[in-house]
Amino acid sequence: MKAYAMLGLNETGWVEKQDPVCGPLDALCRPVALAPCTSDVHTVWEGALGERHDLVLGHEGVGEVIEVGDLVEDFVPGDVVIMPAITPDWGSREAQRGYPVHSGGMLGGWKFSNSKDGVFAEKIHINDADANLALLPQESAQSPAGCSLT
């Protein structure tokens, strides 16, 4: 799949990546609406996270569910969802103690464009889908101009 990535410090571009794999608690989404964040800019141009190579950028957006794992209960393919910047592993010790942003270690809940590929890709992997996605109500899936996002 095609994705827009940090190639190295001060360098971005399109890369080819393997399609992500959907685990039993996970979902795969295709992007519907994405936007860069200043942290994407800081990551690339200031090396805020240190040297990264071919790391897909972007960490929040709206997507359409294209696949769900066997244990996902709240979402089905075709749902339009909000994909948040913080996607913790909710079973982690840190999340269970009330610190989901630090699941798996300091800022470990911030996975996209940090420890795993971000959302600027043709397919996006969402871990713990039932806890990390939010359904976008159908009436919200219309732009102000009346154009459907789906």
PDB file of N, CA and C in Angstrom, residues 26-120:
ATOM      1  N   ASP A  26      -8.871  -5.972  16.755  1.00  0.00           N
ATOM      2  CA  ASP A  26      -8.487  -4.803  15.975  1.00  0.00           C
ATOM      3  C   ASP A  26      -9.437  -4.501  14.820  1.00  0.00           C
ATOM      4  N   ALA A  27      -9.192  -3.375  14.179  1.00  0.00           N
ATOM      5  CA  ALA A  27      -9.921  -2.999  12.974  1.00  0.00           C
ATOM      6  C   ALA A  27      -8.929  -2.433  11.963  1.00  0.00           C
ATOM      7  N   LEU A  28      -9.274  -2.549  10.696  1.00  0.00           N
ATOM      8  CA  LEU A  28      -8.559  -1.859   9.627  1.00  0.00           C
ATOM      9  C   LEU A  28      -9.512  -0.830   9.047  1.00  0.00           C
ATOM     10  N   CYS A  29      -8.981   0.354   8.788  1.00  0.00           N
ATOM     11  CA  CYS A  29      -9.788   1.445   8.240  1.00  0.00           C
ATOM     12  C   CYS A  29      -9.112   2.000   7.000  1.00  0.00           C
ATOM     13  N   ARG A  30      -9.906   2.601   6.138  1.00  0.00           N
ATOM     14  CA  ARG A  30      -9.363   3.379   5.027  1.00  0.00           C
ATOM     15  C   ARG A  30      -9.612   4.835   5.387  1.00  0.00           C
ATOM     16  N   PRO A  31      -8.691   5.721   5.031  1.00  0.00           N
ATOM     17  CA  PRO A  31      -8.856   7.119   5.410  1.00  0.00           C
ATOM     18  C   PRO A  31     -10.001   7.787   4.661  1.00  0.00           C
ATOM     19  N   VAL A  32     -10.726   8.633   5.375  1.00  0.00           N
ATOM     20  CA  VAL A  32     -11.790   9.452   4.787  1.00  0.00           C
ATOM     21  C   VAL A  32     -11.408  10.922   4.866  1.00  0.00           C
ATOM     22  N   ALA A  33     -10.946  11.376   6.041  1.00  0.00           N
ATOM     23  CA  ALA A  33     -10.516  12.759   6.241  1.00  0.00           C
ATOM     24  C   ALA A  33      -9.344  12.777   7.212  1.00  0.00           C
ATOM     25  N   LEU A  34      -8.225  13.346   6.768  1.00  0.00           N
ATOM     26  CA  LEU A  34      -7.021  13.415   7.582  1.00  0.00           C
ATOM     27  C   LEU A  34      -6.437  14.817   7.498  1.00  0.00           C
ATOM     28  N   ALA A  35      -5.658  15.192   8.483  1.00  0.00           N
ATOM     29  CA  ALA A  35      -4.957  16.471   8.448  1.00  0.00           C
ATOM     30  C   ALA A  35      -3.669  16.328   9.243  1.00  0.00           C
ATOM     31  N   PRO A  36      -2.611  16.997   8.812  1.00  0.00           N
ATOM     32  CA  PRO A  36      -1.384  16.956   9.603  1.00  0.00           C
ATOM     33  C   PRO A  36      -1.548  17.765  10.882  1.00  0.00           C
ATOM     34  N   CYS A  37      -0.786  17.385  11.867  1.00  0.00           N
ATOM     35  CA  CYS A  37      -0.763  18.052  13.167  1.00  0.00           C
ATOM     36  C   CYS A  37       0.615  18.683  13.333  1.00  0.00           C
ATOM     37  N   THR A  38       0.717  19.666  14.185  1.00  0.00           N
ATOM     38  CA  THR A  38       2.031  20.260  14.407  1.00  0.00           C
ATOM     39  C   THR A  38       3.032  19.244  14.922  1.00  0.00           C
ATOM     40  N   SER A  39       2.566  18.209  15.623  1.00  0.00           N
ATOM     41  CA  SER A  39       3.518  17.200  16.093  1.00  0.00           C
ATOM     42  C   SER A  39       4.101  16.400  14.934  1.00  0.00           C
ATOM     43  N   ASP A  40       3.361  16.252  13.816  1.00  0.00           N
ATOM     44  CA  ASP A  40       3.946  15.639  12.618  1.00  0.00           C
ATOM     45  C   ASP A  40       5.105  16.496  12.122  1.00  0.00           C
ATOM     46  N   VAL A  41       4.880  17.800  12.098  1.00  0.00           N
ATOM     47  CA  VAL A  41       5.914  18.736  11.645  1.00  0.00           C
ATOM     48  C   VAL A  41       7.121  18.681  12.583  1.00  0.00           C
ATOM     49  N   HIS A  42       6.871  18.714  13.897  1.00  0.00           N
ATOM     50  CA  HIS A  42       7.976  18.662  14.864  1.00  0.00           C
ATOM     51  C   HIS A  42       8.736  17.347  14.770  1.00  0.00           C
ATOM     52  N   THR A  43       8.024  16.262  14.523  1.00  0.00           N
ATOM     53  CA  THR A  43       8.673  14.957  14.399  1.00  0.00           C
ATOM     54  C   THR A  43       9.660  14.955  13.240  1.00  0.00           C
ATOM     55  N   VAL A  44       9.212  15.470  12.079  1.00  0.00           N
ATOM     56  CA  VAL A  44      10.052  15.441  10.886  1.00  0.00           C
ATOM     57  C   VAL A  44      11.154  16.494  10.935  1.00  0.00           C
ATOM     58  N   TRP A  45      10.796  17.724  11.200  1.00  0.00           N
ATOM     59  CA  TRP A  45      11.727  18.837  11.012  1.00  0.00           C
ATOM     60  C   TRP A  45      12.565  19.156  12.240  1.00  0.00           C
ATOM     61  N   GLU A  46      12.157  18.702  13.404  1.00  0.00           N
ATOM     62  CA  GLU A  46      12.946  18.981  14.598  1.00  0.00           C
ATOM     63  C   GLU A  46      13.443  17.705  15.264  1.00  0.00           C
ATOM     64  N   GLY A  47      13.021  16.560  14.734  1.00  0.00           N
ATOM     65  CA  GLY A  47      13.456  15.292  15.306  1.00  0.00           C
ATOM     66  C   GLY A  47      12.966  15.093  16.729  1.00  0.00           C
ATOM     67  N   ALA A  48      11.745  15.567  17.005  1.00  0.00           N
ATOM     68  CA  ALA A  48      11.209  15.519  18.361  1.00  0.00           C
ATOM     69  C   ALA A  48      11.207  14.113  18.946  1.00  0.00           C
ATOM     70  N   LEU A  49      11.055  13.114  18.107  1.00  0.00           N
ATOM     71  CA  LEU A  49      11.034  11.723  18.586  1.00  0.00           C
ATOM     72  C   LEU A  49      12.333  10.997  18.278  1.00  0.00           C
ATOM     73  N   GLY A  50      13.269  11.704  17.708  1.00  0.00           N
ATOM     74  CA  GLY A  50      14.514  11.074  17.307  1.00  0.00           C
ATOM     75  C   GLY A  50      14.431  10.579  15.876  1.00  0.00           C
ATOM     76  N   GLU A  51      15.477   9.980  15.437  1.00  0.00           N
ATOM     77  CA  GLU A  51      15.580   9.501  14.059  1.00  0.00           C
ATOM     78  C   GLU A  51      14.534   8.417  13.790  1.00  0.00           C
ATOM     79  N   ARG A  52      13.777   8.572  12.735  1.00  0.00           N
ATOM     80  CA  ARG A  52      12.807   7.576  12.276  1.00  0.00           C
ATOM     81  C   ARG A  52      13.003   7.412  10.770  1.00  0.00           C
ATOM     82  N   HIS A  53      12.850   6.189  10.282  1.00  0.00           N
ATOM     83  CA  HIS A  53      12.991   5.923   8.846  1.00  0.00           C
ATOM     84  C   HIS A  53      11.752   5.196   8.350  1.00  0.00           C
ATOM     85  N   ASP A  54      11.126   5.740   7.324  1.00  0.00           N
ATOM     86  CA  ASP A  54       9.941   5.157   6.690  1.00  0.00           C
ATOM     87  C   ASP A  54       8.792   4.969   7.673  1.00  0.00           C
ATOM     88  N   LEU A  55       8.684   5.850   8.655  1.00  0.00           N
ATOM     89  CA  LEU A  55       7.586   5.822   9.612  1.00  0.00           C
ATOM     90  C   LEU A  55       6.429   6.644   9.045  1.00  0.00           C
ATOM     91  N   VAL A  56       5.285   5.991   8.848  1.00  0.00           N
ATOM     92  CA  VAL A  56       4.116   6.670   8.289  1.00  0.00           C
ATOM     93  C   VAL A  56       3.644   7.734   9.282  1.00  0.00           C
ATOM     94  N   LEU A  57       3.389   8.928   8.755  1.00  0.00           N
ATOM     95  CA  LEU A  57       2.978  10.061   9.579  1.00  0.00           C
ATOM     96  C   LEU A  57       1.470  10.086   9.790  1.00  0.00           C
ATOM     97  N   GLY A  58       1.018  11.015  10.620  1.00  0.00           N
ATOM     98  CA  GLY A  58      -0.411  11.223  10.870  1.00  0.00           C
ATOM     99  C   GLY A  58      -0.906  10.405  12.039  1.00  0.00           C
ATOM    100  N   HIS A  59      -1.701  11.048  12.905  1.00  0.00           N
ATOM    101  CA  HIS A  59      -2.152  10.305  14.076  1.00  0.00           C
ATOM    102  C   HIS A  59      -3.570  10.630  14.520  1.00  0.00           C
ATOM    103  N   GLU A  60      -4.366  11.169  13.656  1.00  0.00           N
ATOM    104  CA  GLU A  60      -5.784  11.300  13.988  1.00  0.00           C
ATOM    105  C   GLU A  60      -6.546  11.565  12.699  1.00  0.00           C
ATOM    106  N   GLY A  61      -7.804  11.172  12.676  1.00  0.00           N
ATOM    107  CA  GLY A  61      -8.589  11.384  11.477  1.00  0.00           C
ATOM    108  C   GLY A  61      -9.917  10.653  11.540  1.00  0.00           C
ATOM    109  N   VAL A  62     -10.559  10.619  10.398  1.00  0.00           N
ATOM    110  CA  VAL A  62     -11.818   9.905  10.222  1.00  0.00           C
ATOM    111  C   VAL A  62     -11.563   8.821   9.191  1.00  0.00           C
ATOM    112  N   GLY A  63     -12.096   7.635   9.455  1.00  0.00           N
ATOM    113  CA  GLY A  63     -11.897   6.526   8.541  1.00  0.00           C
ATOM    114  C   GLY A  63     -13.154   5.699   8.378  1.00  0.00           C
ATOM    115  N   GLU A  64     -13.133   4.854   7.369  1.00  0.00           N
ATOM    116  CA  GLU A  64     -14.203   3.894   7.158  1.00  0.00           C
ATOM    117  C   GLU A  64     -13.665   2.516   7.509  1.00  0.00           C
ATOM    118  N   VAL A  65     -14.375   1.797   8.354  1.00  0.00           N
ATOM    119  CA  VAL A  65     -13.960   0.452   8.742  1.00  0.00           C
ATOM    120  C   VAL A  65     -14.059  -0.465   7.525  1.00  0.00           C
ATOM    121  N   ILE A  66     -12.974  -1.180   7.242  1.00  0.00           N
ATOM    122  CA  ILE A  66     -12.986  -2.126   6.117  1.00  0.00           C
ATOM    123  C   ILE A  66     -12.862  -3.573   6.578  1.00  0.00           C
ATOM    124  N   GLU A  67     -12.394  -3.770   7.821  1.00  0.00           N
ATOM    125  CA  GLU A  67     -12.278  -5.135   8.367  1.00  0.00           C
ATOM    126  C   GLU A  67     -12.244  -5.037   9.884  1.00  0.00           C
ATOM    127  N   VAL A  68     -12.850  -6.015  10.535  1.00  0.00           N
ATOM    128  CA  VAL A  68     -12.772  -6.089  11.992  1.00  0.00           C
ATOM    129  C   VAL A  68     -12.353  -7.495  12.407  1.00  0.00           C
ATOM    130  N   GLY A  69     -11.689  -7.579  13.568  1.00  0.00           N
ATOM    131  CA  GLY A  69     -11.301  -8.867  14.124  1.00  0.00           C
ATOM    132  C   GLY A  69     -12.492  -9.612  14.678  1.00  0.00           C
ATOM    133  N   ASP A  70     -12.320 -10.899  14.906  1.00  0.00           N
ATOM    134  CA  ASP A  70     -13.398 -11.770  15.374  1.00  0.00           C
ATOM    135  C   ASP A  70     -13.998 -11.343  16.709  1.00  0.00           C
ATOM    136  N   LEU A  71     -13.232 -10.670  17.561  1.00  0.00           N
ATOM    137  CA  LEU A  71     -13.713 -10.294  18.886  1.00  0.00           C
ATOM    138  C   LEU A  71     -14.246  -8.867  18.966  1.00  0.00           C
ATOM    139  N   VAL A  72     -14.240  -8.144  17.854  1.00  0.00           N
ATOM    140  CA  VAL A  72     -14.770  -6.770  17.842  1.00  0.00           C
ATOM    141  C   VAL A  72     -16.284  -6.841  17.838  1.00  0.00           C
ATOM    142  N   GLU A  73     -16.907  -6.123  18.770  1.00  0.00           N
ATOM    143  CA  GLU A  73     -18.358  -6.172  18.932  1.00  0.00           C
ATOM    144  C   GLU A  73     -19.083  -4.904  18.488  1.00  0.00           C
ATOM    145  N   ASP A  74     -18.412  -3.753  18.526  1.00  0.00           N
ATOM    146  CA  ASP A  74     -19.101  -2.475  18.348  1.00  0.00           C
ATOM    147  C   ASP A  74     -19.030  -1.889  16.945  1.00  0.00           C
ATOM    148  N   PHE A  75     -18.233  -2.477  16.056  1.00  0.00           N
ATOM    149  CA  PHE A  75     -18.037  -1.895  14.725  1.00  0.00           C
ATOM    150  C   PHE A  75     -18.133  -2.960  13.656  1.00  0.00           C
ATOM    151  N   VAL A  76     -18.575  -2.540  12.479  1.00  0.00           N
ATOM    152  CA  VAL A  76     -18.685  -3.429  11.322  1.00  0.00           C
ATOM    153  C   VAL A  76     -18.137  -2.704  10.106  1.00  0.00           C
ATOM    154  N   PRO A  77     -17.706  -3.456   9.093  1.00  0.00           N
ATOM    155  CA  PRO A  77     -17.262  -2.798   7.868  1.00  0.00           C
ATOM    156  C   PRO A  77     -18.339  -1.845   7.342  1.00  0.00           C
ATOM    157  N   GLY A  78     -17.885  -0.678   6.908  1.00  0.00           N
ATOM    158  CA  GLY A  78     -18.783   0.358   6.414  1.00  0.00           C
ATOM    159  C   GLY A  78     -19.033   1.469   7.415  1.00  0.00           C
ATOM    160  N   ASP A  79     -18.805   1.203   8.711  1.00  0.00           N
ATOM    161  CA  ASP A  79     -18.955   2.255   9.716  1.00  0.00           C
ATOM    162  C   ASP A  79     -17.939   3.362   9.466  1.00  0.00           C
ATOM    163  N   VAL A  80     -18.359   4.605   9.647  1.00  0.00           N
ATOM    164  CA  VAL A  80     -17.449   5.750   9.589  1.00  0.00           C
ATOM    165  C   VAL A  80     -17.095   6.092  11.035  1.00  0.00           C
ATOM    166  N   VAL A  81     -15.794   6.147  11.314  1.00  0.00           N
ATOM    167  CA  VAL A  81     -15.327   6.263  12.696  1.00  0.00           C
ATOM    168  C   VAL A  81     -14.304   7.376  12.858  1.00  0.00           C
ATOM    169  N   ILE A  82     -14.215   7.854  14.098  1.00  0.00           N
ATOM    170  CA  ILE A  82     -13.160   8.789  14.479  1.00  0.00           C
ATOM    171  C   ILE A  82     -11.995   7.951  14.981  1.00  0.00           C
ATOM    172  N   MET A  83     -10.805   8.219  14.432  1.00  0.00           N
ATOM    173  CA  MET A  83      -9.582   7.521  14.830  1.00  0.00           C
ATOM    174  C   MET A  83      -8.763   8.504  15.664  1.00  0.00           C
ATOM    175  N   PRO A  84      -8.709   8.324  16.976  1.00  0.00           N
ATOM    176  CA  PRO A  84      -8.031   9.299  17.839  1.00  0.00           C
ATOM    177  C   PRO A  84      -6.510   9.167  17.808  1.00  0.00           C
ATOM    178  N   ALA A  85      -5.856  10.199  18.301  1.00  0.00           N
ATOM    179  CA  ALA A  85      -4.397  10.209  18.352  1.00  0.00           C
ATOM    180  C   ALA A  85      -3.860   9.204  19.361  1.00  0.00           C
ATOM    181  N   ILE A  86      -4.558   9.012  20.470  1.00  0.00           N
ATOM    182  CA  ILE A  86      -4.100   8.116  21.525  1.00  0.00           C
ATOM    183  C   ILE A  86      -4.897   6.818  21.443  1.00  0.00           C
ATOM    184  N   THR A  87      -4.203   5.707  21.211  1.00  0.00           N
ATOM    185  CA  THR A  87      -4.842   4.389  21.078  1.00  0.00           C
ATOM    186  C   THR A  87      -4.131   3.391  21.989  1.00  0.00           C
ATOM    187  N   PRO A  88      -4.401   3.478  23.282  1.00  0.00           N
ATOM    188  CA  PRO A  88      -3.690   2.607  24.227  1.00  0.00           C
ATOM    189  C   PRO A  88      -4.073   1.141  24.096  1.00  0.00           C
ATOM    190  N   ASP A  89      -3.242   0.307  24.680  1.00  0.00           N
ATOM    191  CA  ASP A  89      -3.587  -1.094  24.904  1.00  0.00           C
ATOM    192  C   ASP A  89      -4.309  -1.106  26.240  1.00  0.00           C
ATOM    193  N   TRP A  90      -5.624  -1.249  26.211  1.00  0.00           N
ATOM    194  CA  TRP A  90      -6.440  -1.063  27.406  1.00  0.00           C
ATOM    195  C   TRP A  90      -6.236  -2.140  28.455  1.00  0.00           C
ATOM    196  N   GLY A  91      -5.638  -3.250  28.096  1.00  0.00           N
ATOM    197  CA  GLY A  91      -5.350  -4.285  29.073  1.00  0.00           C
ATOM    198  C   GLY A  91      -4.026  -4.075  29.787  1.00  0.00           C
ATOM    199  N   SER A  92      -3.273  -3.057  29.397  1.00  0.00           N
ATOM    200  CA  SER A  92      -1.969  -2.822  30.018  1.00  0.00           C
ATOM    201  C   SER A  92      -2.121  -2.406  31.476  1.00  0.00           C
ATOM    202  N   ARG A  93      -1.092  -2.634  32.230  1.00  0.00           N
ATOM    203  CA  ARG A  93      -1.083  -2.262  33.649  1.00  0.00           C
ATOM    204  C   ARG A  93      -1.322  -0.758  33.803  1.00  0.00           C
ATOM    205  N   GLU A  94      -0.689   0.038  32.979  1.00  0.00           N
ATOM    206  CA  GLU A  94      -0.824   1.492  33.089  1.00  0.00           C
ATOM    207  C   GLU A  94      -2.260   1.939  32.823  1.00  0.00           C
ATOM    208  N   ALA A  95      -2.883   1.400  31.783  1.00  0.00           N
ATOM    209  CA  ALA A  95      -4.267   1.766  31.465  1.00  0.00           C
ATOM    210  C   ALA A  95      -5.208   1.322  32.574  1.00  0.00           C
ATOM    211  N   GLN A  96      -4.984   0.136  33.100  1.00  0.00           N
ATOM    212  CA  GLN A  96      -5.830  -0.368  34.179  1.00  0.00           C
ATOM    213  C   GLN A  96      -5.696   0.466  35.449  1.00  0.00           C
ATOM    214  N   ARG A  97      -4.579   1.135  35.593  1.00  0.00           N
ATOM    215  CA  ARG A  97      -4.364   1.987  36.773  1.00  0.00           C
ATOM    216  C   ARG A  97      -4.773   3.438  36.516  1.00  0.00           C
ATOM    217  N   GLY A  98      -5.362   3.708  35.351  1.00  0.00           N
ATOM    218  CA  GLY A  98      -5.872   5.047  35.073  1.00  0.00           C
ATOM    219  C   GLY A  98      -4.965   5.937  34.252  1.00  0.00           C
ATOM    220  N   TYR A  99      -3.911   5.364  33.658  1.00  0.00           N
ATOM    221  CA  TYR A  99      -2.971   6.145  32.858  1.00  0.00           C
ATOM    222  C   TYR A  99      -2.850   5.578  31.447  1.00  0.00           C
ATOM    223  N   PRO A 100      -3.945   5.577  30.671  1.00  0.00           N
ATOM    224  CA  PRO A 100      -3.904   4.937  29.355  1.00  0.00           C
ATOM    225  C   PRO A 100      -2.907   5.568  28.386  1.00  0.00           C
ATOM    226  N   VAL A 101      -2.644   6.858  28.520  1.00  0.00           N
ATOM    227  CA  VAL A 101      -1.694   7.492  27.608  1.00  0.00           C
ATOM    228  C   VAL A 101      -0.297   6.896  27.765  1.00  0.00           C
ATOM    229  N   HIS A 102      -0.041   6.253  28.911  1.00  0.00           N
ATOM    230  CA  HIS A 102       1.266   5.663  29.161  1.00  0.00           C
ATOM    231  C   HIS A 102       1.252   4.133  29.073  1.00  0.00           C
ATOM    232  N   SER A 103       0.249   3.563  28.394  1.00  0.00           N
ATOM    233  CA  SER A 103       0.186   2.097  28.314  1.00  0.00           C
ATOM    234  C   SER A 103       1.434   1.552  27.633  1.00  0.00           C
ATOM    235  N   GLY A 104       2.110   0.672  28.323  1.00  0.00           N
ATOM    236  CA  GLY A 104       3.330   0.086  27.777  1.00  0.00           C
ATOM    237  C   GLY A 104       4.570   0.938  27.994  1.00  0.00           C
ATOM    238  N   GLY A 105       4.463   2.038  28.706  1.00  0.00           N
ATOM    239  CA  GLY A 105       5.608   2.922  28.952  1.00  0.00           C
ATOM    240  C   GLY A 105       5.253   4.374  28.733  1.00  0.00           C
ATOM    241  N   MET A 106       6.176   5.253  29.024  1.00  0.00           N
ATOM    242  CA  MET A 106       5.947   6.688  28.907  1.00  0.00           C
ATOM    243  C   MET A 106       5.442   7.047  27.501  1.00  0.00           C
ATOM    244  N   LEU A 107       4.271   7.646  27.428  1.00  0.00           N
ATOM    245  CA  LEU A 107       3.586   8.037  26.193  1.00  0.00           C
ATOM    246  C   LEU A 107       3.337   6.854  25.250  1.00  0.00           C
ATOM    247  N   GLY A 108       3.307   5.635  25.790  1.00  0.00           N
ATOM    248  CA  GLY A 108       3.099   4.435  24.978  1.00  0.00           C
ATOM    249  C   GLY A 108       1.728   4.338  24.339  1.00  0.00           C
ATOM    250  N   GLY A 109       0.741   5.067  24.859  1.00  0.00           N
ATOM    251  CA  GLY A 109      -0.587   5.076  24.247  1.00  0.00           C
ATOM    252  C   GLY A 109      -0.628   5.885  22.959  1.00  0.00           C
ATOM    253  N   TRP A 110       0.361   6.734  22.771  1.00  0.00           N
ATOM    254  CA  TRP A 110       0.488   7.512  21.527  1.00  0.00           C
ATOM    255  C   TRP A 110       1.320   6.668  20.570  1.00  0.00           C
ATOM    256  N   LYS A 111       0.630   5.848  19.788  1.00  0.00           N
ATOM    257  CA  LYS A 111       1.309   4.908  18.910  1.00  0.00           C
ATOM    258  C   LYS A 111       1.549   5.466  17.505  1.00  0.00           C
ATOM    259  N   PHE A 112       0.482   6.051  16.900  1.00  0.00           N
ATOM    260  CA  PHE A 112       0.594   6.519  15.519  1.00  0.00           C
ATOM    261  C   PHE A 112       1.733   7.526  15.364  1.00  0.00           C
ATOM    262  N   SER A 113       2.591   7.281  14.400  1.00  0.00           N
ATOM    263  CA  SER A 113       3.732   8.151  14.086  1.00  0.00           C
ATOM    264  C   SER A 113       4.707   8.257  15.248  1.00  0.00           C
ATOM    265  N   ASN A 114       4.649   7.311  16.153  1.00  0.00           N
ATOM    266  CA  ASN A 114       5.584   7.280  17.265  1.00  0.00           C
ATOM    267  C   ASN A 114       6.215   5.890  17.310  1.00  0.00           C
ATOM    268  N   SER A 115       5.409   4.883  17.667  1.00  0.00           N
ATOM    269  CA  SER A 115       5.935   3.527  17.733  1.00  0.00           C
ATOM    270  C   SER A 115       5.355   2.614  16.651  1.00  0.00           C
ATOM    271  N   LYS A 116       4.354   3.108  15.906  1.00  0.00           N
ATOM    272  CA  LYS A 116       3.799   2.331  14.793  1.00  0.00           C
ATOM    273  C   LYS A 116       3.386   3.297  13.690  1.00  0.00           C
ATOM    274  N   ASP A 117       3.167   2.754  12.503  1.00  0.00           N
ATOM    275  CA  ASP A 117       2.788   3.589  11.371  1.00  0.00           C
ATOM    276  C   ASP A 117       1.510   4.366  11.656  1.00  0.00           C
ATOM    277  N   GLY A 118       1.475   5.610  11.161  1.00  0.00           N
ATOM    278  CA  GLY A 118       0.345   6.500  11.368  1.00  0.00           C
ATOM    279  C   GLY A 118      -0.756   6.328  10.338  1.00  0.00           C
ATOM    280  N   VAL A 119      -1.599   7.341  10.229  1.00  0.00           N
ATOM    281  CA  VAL A 119      -2.831   7.242   9.451  1.00  0.00           C
ATOM    282  C   VAL A 119      -2.721   7.746   8.008  1.00  0.00           C
ATOM    283  N   PHE A 120      -1.582   8.298   7.595  1.00  0.00           N
ATOM    284  CA  PHE A 120      -1.443   8.780   6.221  1.00  0.00           C
ATOM    285  C   PHE A 120      -1.120   7.613   5.298  1.00  0.00           C
TER     286      PHE A 120
END
